[in-house]
Coordinates of C-alpha atoms and ligand atoms in Angstrom, one line a residue:
M716 CA -4.0 -5.2 -28.2
S717 CA -5.6 -3.4 -25.3
R718 CA -9.2 -4.7 -27.0
A719 CA -7.8 -8.0 -26.6
L720 CA -6.7 -7.5 -23.0
A721 CA -10.4 -5.9 -22.1
D722 CA -11.7 -9.0 -23.5
I723 CA -9.8 -11.2 -21.3
E724 CA -10.4 -9.1 -18.4
S725 CA -14.5 -9.3 -18.6
K726 CA -14.0 -12.9 -19.2
V727 CA -11.9 -12.9 -15.7
R728 CA -14.8 -10.8 -14.3
K729 CA -17.2 -13.3 -15.0
V730 CA -14.8 -16.2 -13.7
R731 CA -15.0 -14.1 -10.5
D732 CA -18.8 -13.7 -10.1
Y733 CA -18.2 -17.5 -8.3
R734 CA -21.0 -17.8 -5.4
V735 CA -20.8 -20.0 -2.6
C736 CA -21.9 -20.7 1.2
F737 CA -18.9 -21.3 3.7
H738 CA -20.8 -21.8 6.5
P739 CA -19.5 -25.0 8.4
E740 CA -23.0 -26.3 8.0
A741 CA -23.8 -25.5 4.2
P742 CA -25.5 -26.2 2.5
R743 CA -27.9 -27.1 5.3
G744 CA -29.6 -24.2 6.6
C745 CA -28.6 -22.3 3.4
S746 CA -31.0 -19.1 1.6
A747 CA -31.1 -18.8 -1.8
Q748 CA -29.0 -15.5 -1.7
I749 CA -25.4 -15.5 -1.6
I750 CA -24.6 -11.9 -0.6
A751 CA -21.2 -9.5 -1.2
S752 CA -19.7 -10.4 2.3
H753 CA -17.6 -7.9 3.9
T754 CA -14.1 -9.1 5.1
V755 CA -13.2 -6.0 7.2
Q756 CA -15.3 -6.0 10.5
R757 CA -17.9 -3.1 9.9
C758 CA -19.1 -2.5 13.4
G759 CA -16.5 0.0 14.2
G760 CA -17.5 1.9 10.8
G761 CA -15.3 -0.8 8.6
L762 CA -13.5 0.8 5.5
S763 CA -16.1 3.7 6.0
A764 CA -13.7 4.9 8.6
I765 CA -10.7 5.5 6.6
A766 CA -12.4 6.0 3.3
Q767 CA -12.8 9.8 1.6
Q768 CA -15.8 10.2 -0.6
N769 CA -16.7 6.5 -0.2
H770 CA -13.4 5.4 -2.0
V771 CA -10.5 3.9 -0.6
Y772 CA -6.9 2.4 -1.9
G773 CA -6.4 -1.3 -2.4
C774 CA -4.9 -3.9 -4.9
L775 CA -7.1 -4.9 -7.6
P776 CA -4.7 -6.0 -10.2
N777 CA -6.6 -6.0 -13.8
M778 CA -5.0 -7.3 -17.1
I779 CA -4.9 -3.7 -18.4
Q780 CA -3.0 -2.4 -15.4
L781 CA -0.4 -5.5 -15.2
G782 CA -0.2 -4.6 -19.0
R783 CA 0.6 -1.1 -18.8
T784 CA 2.8 -1.6 -15.4
G785 CA 4.9 -4.9 -16.5
G786 CA 3.2 -7.0 -13.8
F787 CA 3.7 -4.1 -11.3
V788 CA 1.1 -4.0 -8.8
E789 CA -0.3 -0.3 -7.9
L790 CA -2.8 1.1 -5.8
T791 CA -6.5 1.6 -7.5
R792 CA -8.9 3.8 -6.2
I793 CA -11.9 1.4 -5.2
G794 CA -15.5 2.1 -3.8
V795 CA -15.9 0.8 -0.3
H796 CA -19.0 -1.1 -1.0
Q797 CA -16.8 -2.9 -3.8
A798 CA -13.5 -3.3 -1.7
S799 CA -13.2 -6.4 0.7
T800 CA -16.2 -7.8 -0.6
F801 CA -16.6 -11.6 -1.5
S802 CA -19.5 -13.7 -2.5
G803 CA -18.7 -16.5 0.5
F804 CA -21.6 -16.6 2.5
C805 CA -26.0 -16.6 1.6
S806 CA -27.5 -13.8 3.7
T807 CA -29.0 -16.0 6.2
H808 CA -25.6 -17.5 7.3
D809 CA -23.5 -14.4 7.3
C810 CA -25.9 -12.6 9.3
R811 CA -25.9 -15.4 12.1
L812 CA -22.4 -16.3 12.1
F813 CA -20.8 -13.0 12.1
K814 CA -23.1 -11.5 14.5
P815 CA -20.4 -11.5 17.9
V816 CA -18.0 -9.4 15.4
E817 CA -21.0 -7.4 13.5
T818 CA -23.0 -6.2 15.9
Q819 CA -20.8 -5.8 19.1
I820 CA -17.9 -4.0 19.6
F821 CA -14.3 -5.6 19.3
S822 CA -13.2 -6.5 22.7
G823 CA -11.0 -9.2 21.8
S824 CA -13.2 -12.2 22.9
A825 CA -11.8 -15.4 21.8
E826 CA -15.1 -16.1 20.2
Q827 CA -14.8 -12.8 17.9
V828 CA -11.0 -13.8 17.2
A829 CA -12.3 -17.0 15.9
L830 CA -14.7 -15.3 13.9
L831 CA -12.5 -13.2 12.0
T832 CA -9.9 -15.9 11.5
F833 CA -12.7 -17.6 10.0
R834 CA -13.7 -15.1 7.6
S835 CA -10.0 -14.3 6.5
V836 CA -9.6 -18.3 5.5
A837 CA -12.9 -18.1 4.2
R838 CA -12.2 -15.2 2.1
E839 CA -8.5 -16.8 1.2
L840 CA -10.3 -20.3 0.1
W841 CA -12.8 -18.2 -2.4
E842 CA -9.9 -16.2 -3.7
K843 CA -7.6 -19.1 -4.4
R844 CA -10.6 -21.2 -6.1
V845 CA -11.5 -18.2 -8.3
R846 CA -7.9 -17.7 -9.4
I847 CA -7.0 -20.8 -10.3
R848 CA -10.0 -20.5 -12.4
S849 CA -8.9 -17.9 -14.1
H850 CA -5.3 -18.8 -14.6
P851 CA -5.8 -20.0 -18.2
L852 CA -7.3 -16.3 -19.1
M853 CA -4.4 -14.8 -17.3
R854 CA -1.8 -16.9 -19.8
E855 CA -3.7 -16.2 -22.7
A856 CA -3.4 -12.3 -21.4
L857 CA 0.4 -12.6 -20.9
T858 CA 0.8 -13.9 -24.4
K859 CA -1.5 -11.4 -26.4
G860 CA -0.1 -8.6 -23.9
G861 CA 3.6 -9.8 -25.6
S862 CA 4.8 -10.3 -22.2
D863 CA 8.7 -11.6 -22.0
A864 CA 10.0 -15.1 -20.8
D865 CA 10.6 -13.2 -17.5
G866 CA 7.1 -12.3 -17.2
Q867 CA 5.7 -15.7 -17.8
R868 CA 8.0 -17.3 -15.6
L869 CA 6.8 -14.8 -12.5
F870 CA 3.4 -15.4 -13.3
E871 CA 3.8 -19.7 -13.3
A872 CA 5.8 -18.9 -10.2
M873 CA 2.6 -17.1 -9.1
A874 CA 0.5 -20.0 -10.3
D875 CA 2.4 -22.7 -8.5
A876 CA 2.1 -20.9 -5.4
D877 CA -1.7 -20.6 -6.0
E878 CA -2.3 -24.2 -6.2
L879 CA -0.1 -25.0 -2.8
D880 CA -2.2 -22.2 -1.3
L881 CA -5.6 -23.7 -2.4
V882 CA -5.0 -27.2 -0.7
C883 CA -3.8 -25.7 2.6
A884 CA -6.5 -22.8 2.5
E885 CA -9.2 -25.9 1.9
E886 CA -7.5 -27.8 5.2
I887 CA -7.3 -25.1 7.2
K888 CA -11.1 -24.2 6.7
H889 CA -11.8 -27.7 7.4
D890 CA -10.1 -27.3 10.5
L891 CA -11.9 -24.2 11.6
D892 CA -15.0 -25.5 10.7
S893 CA -14.9 -27.9 13.6
I894 CA -13.8 -25.2 15.8
L895 CA -16.7 -23.3 15.1
V896 CA -19.4 -26.0 14.9
Q897 CA -17.9 -27.0 18.5
Q898 CA -17.4 -23.7 19.8
D899 CA -14.1 -24.3 21.6
W900 CA -11.7 -21.7 20.8
S901 CA -9.1 -23.2 22.6
A902 CA -6.8 -24.5 19.5
L903 CA -6.2 -20.7 18.5
A904 CA -3.8 -18.1 20.1
S905 CA -4.2 -14.6 19.3
I906 CA -2.6 -11.5 19.7
V907 CA -4.3 -7.5 19.8
F908 CA -2.5 -4.4 19.4
W909 CA -4.8 -1.6 20.2
T910 CA -3.9 1.3 18.3
D911 CA -4.6 4.8 19.4
R912 CA -6.1 6.0 16.4
V913 CA -7.8 4.5 13.4
P914 CA -5.1 2.3 11.3
P915 CA -4.4 3.9 8.1
I916 CA -4.6 0.4 6.6
L917 CA -7.3 -2.4 6.8
A918 CA -7.1 -5.6 6.1
S919 CA -8.3 -9.3 6.3
A920 CA -6.4 -11.9 5.3
L921 CA -4.0 -15.4 5.7
I922 CA -0.8 -15.3 5.9
Y923 CA 1.9 -18.2 5.0
P924 CA 5.0 -16.8 7.1
E925 CA 8.2 -17.4 5.4
F926 CA 10.5 -15.4 7.6
D927 CA 10.2 -13.6 11.6
F928 CA 11.2 -10.1 11.6
E929 CA 14.3 -10.8 12.4
G930 CA 14.8 -12.7 9.0
R931 CA 14.7 -16.0 10.2
Q932 CA 13.3 -18.8 7.9
L933 CA 10.3 -20.1 9.5
Q934 CA 9.3 -22.4 6.7
D935 CA 9.7 -23.6 3.0
V936 CA 6.5 -21.8 1.6
Y937 CA 7.5 -23.8 -1.8
S938 CA 7.3 -27.2 -0.5
D939 CA 4.4 -29.1 -0.9
G940 CA 2.3 -30.1 2.2
R941 CA 0.5 -28.1 4.7
L942 CA 1.8 -24.8 5.8
E943 CA 1.6 -23.0 8.8
V944 CA -0.3 -20.1 8.8
I945 CA -1.4 -16.6 10.5
A946 CA -4.5 -14.5 10.1
V947 CA -4.2 -10.7 10.5
N948 CA -7.3 -8.2 10.9
A949 CA -6.8 -4.5 11.0
I950 CA -9.9 -3.0 12.1
A951 CA -11.4 0.1 13.3
S952 CA -13.1 0.3 16.2
A953 CA -16.2 2.8 17.3
D954 CA -13.7 5.1 19.5
R955 CA -12.0 6.3 16.7
K956 CA -9.0 3.9 17.7
G957 CA -8.3 0.3 16.3
A958 CA -6.9 -3.1 16.7
I959 CA -4.7 -5.1 14.8
I960 CA -5.2 -9.1 15.6
F961 CA -2.9 -11.8 14.7
S962 CA -4.2 -15.3 15.2
W963 CA -2.9 -18.6 14.5
F964 CA -3.4 -22.8 15.3
K965 CA -1.7 -22.6 18.9
A966 CA -0.2 -26.2 18.0
E967 CA 2.1 -24.3 15.3
S968 CA 5.4 -23.2 15.6
A969 CA 6.0 -20.9 12.8
P970 CA 3.5 -17.8 13.6
A971 CA 4.3 -17.9 17.2
Q972 CA 8.0 -17.7 16.2
L973 CA 6.6 -14.8 14.0
I974 CA 5.1 -13.0 17.1
E975 CA 8.0 -13.7 19.2
S976 CA 10.1 -12.0 17.1
L977 CA 7.7 -9.0 16.5
L978 CA 7.5 -8.5 20.3
S979 CA 11.1 -8.5 20.8
L980 CA 11.5 -5.2 18.3
S981 CA 11.2 -1.9 20.5
E982 CA 8.2 0.0 20.8
S983 CA 9.3 2.8 18.3
V984 CA 9.2 0.3 15.1
L985 CA 6.5 -1.9 16.0
P986 CA 3.8 -0.2 14.2
A987 CA 5.8 0.2 11.2
A988 CA 7.2 -3.4 11.1
I989 CA 3.1 -4.4 11.4
F990 CA 2.1 -2.1 8.8
R991 CA 4.6 -3.2 6.6
F992 CA 4.3 -6.9 7.1
I993 CA 0.5 -6.3 6.3
V994 CA 1.3 -4.3 2.9
E995 CA 3.8 -7.1 1.9
H996 CA 1.9 -10.1 2.5
A997 CA -1.8 -9.3 3.0
E998 CA -3.4 -9.1 -0.3
N999 CA -7.0 -8.1 1.2
H1000 CA -5.7 -4.6 2.6
Y1001 CA -7.2 -1.3 2.3
V1002 CA -5.2 2.2 2.3
A1003 CA -7.1 5.3 3.9
P1004 CA -6.7 7.9 1.1
E1005 CA -5.9 11.0 3.7
W1006 CA -3.0 8.8 4.8
W1007 CA -1.7 8.0 1.4
S1008 CA -2.3 11.9 -0.1
S1009 CA -0.1 12.7 2.8
L1010 CA 2.7 10.8 2.0
A1011 CA 5.9 12.3 -0.2
S1012 CA 5.9 10.6 -3.6
D1013 CA 9.0 8.8 -3.1
R1014 CA 7.7 7.6 0.4
R1015 CA 4.7 6.1 -1.7
D1016 CA 7.2 4.7 -4.1
V1017 CA 8.8 2.9 -1.0
V1018 CA 5.2 1.6 -0.1
L1019 CA 4.4 0.2 -3.7
Q1020 CA 8.1 -1.4 -3.4
H1021 CA 7.0 -3.5 -0.5
L1022 CA 3.6 -4.3 -1.7
N1023 CA 5.2 -5.9 -4.7
S1024 CA 8.1 -7.6 -3.1
G1025 CA 5.5 -9.8 -1.0
I1026 CA 4.5 -11.5 -4.7
P1027 CA 6.3 -14.9 -5.3
P1028 CA 9.0 -15.5 -6.3
I1029 CA 10.9 -12.4 -5.8
R1030 CA 9.8 -12.1 -1.7
L1031 CA 12.5 -10.1 -0.3
H1032 CA 14.5 -12.0 2.8
G1033 CA 13.2 -10.9 6.0
S1034 CA 16.2 -9.1 7.3
Q1035 CA 16.5 -6.9 4.1
W1036 CA 13.2 -5.3 4.2
F1037 CA 13.4 -4.6 7.7
S1038 CA 17.0 -3.2 7.7
N1039 CA 15.2 0.6 8.0
P1040 CA 12.0 0.5 9.8
A1041 CA 11.7 4.2 10.7
Q1042 CA 11.4 4.7 6.5
I1043 CA 7.4 5.3 6.4
D1044 CA 5.7 6.9 9.0
F1045 CA 2.1 5.3 9.4
G1046 CA 0.9 7.9 12.1
V1047 CA -0.1 5.4 14.8
G1048 CA 1.0 4.4 18.3
I1049 CA 0.2 1.5 20.1
D1050 CA -2.2 1.6 23.3
R1051 CA -1.7 -1.6 25.0
V1052 CA -1.3 -5.3 23.6
T1053 CA -3.6 -8.4 24.8
M1054 CA -2.5 -11.9 24.4
L1055 CA -4.7 -15.3 24.5
T1056 CA -2.6 -18.0 24.2
T1057 CA -3.4 -20.6 26.9
A1058 CA -6.2 -22.9 26.6
Ligands
LIG255 ZN1 -25.1 -20.7 4.0

């Protein structure tokens, strides 16, 4: 049985070798080489800032693991060069477009926020295109792996969500292309939480928020049509501190309400609320081995439960997961908060 799954796994790897340039002007000006673009900003150290022996932990679900765990996603040890990269830009465009975030310290400028947002969107678009192409292989793996009806239903719900997410990601990318071409950042809003040390979890992701931090529904994420969206980037900065950046389209109300509810929480639970939100909803996040190994095993189980609770259709209601915000110590404080919300 495992040989059949390993065979499908290698076919999935081929599907994931999808190379494209998502620069707004592509294919005009593209170089021949599509490179492995980093999604987590590297200027402040990138994933190396949290790595141990050049490795971090992340979600890299594979057929064999999912077959073994019955669909439960675990954290896997991943090399920093493999983690968080995707082949979504040619070398020329990657270097030129992301220069303001990759060669300058993050200051929270509107341009830097827009570029981090764009890269989160490009990564999401790449991931959804690839995943949809791998759905037939995943179905085959489930059948050959002897998955029960519940497992297959779960997969089909995830596959449907991928289809909806892809349509949204294509539209969002299109809107951001115009913003980048015109270099007019005024349509975007953002909030930056500056942390007093390097965050134990780094991320770059696009999230369609379903509930705010008080459990109120923000939008029906299973409906057809464009979903409202928020990008989150958690990065290390050069001074051994860090930043967590949320960004969204100013015209959208769901992300604004999400942030409003986050800011209504007491300061003492704010870091825990932010990191748990990232763990639950940001697929592309990476965990510091040092922090992970410092957690007692029952605390690690809680983190993994949160990680899996974000997977449709068993997403937990916002107020349920937030019922005990002090459960996990992320070891990070917030130094200050800055917002860019006005034109
Ligand atoms: Zn290009």
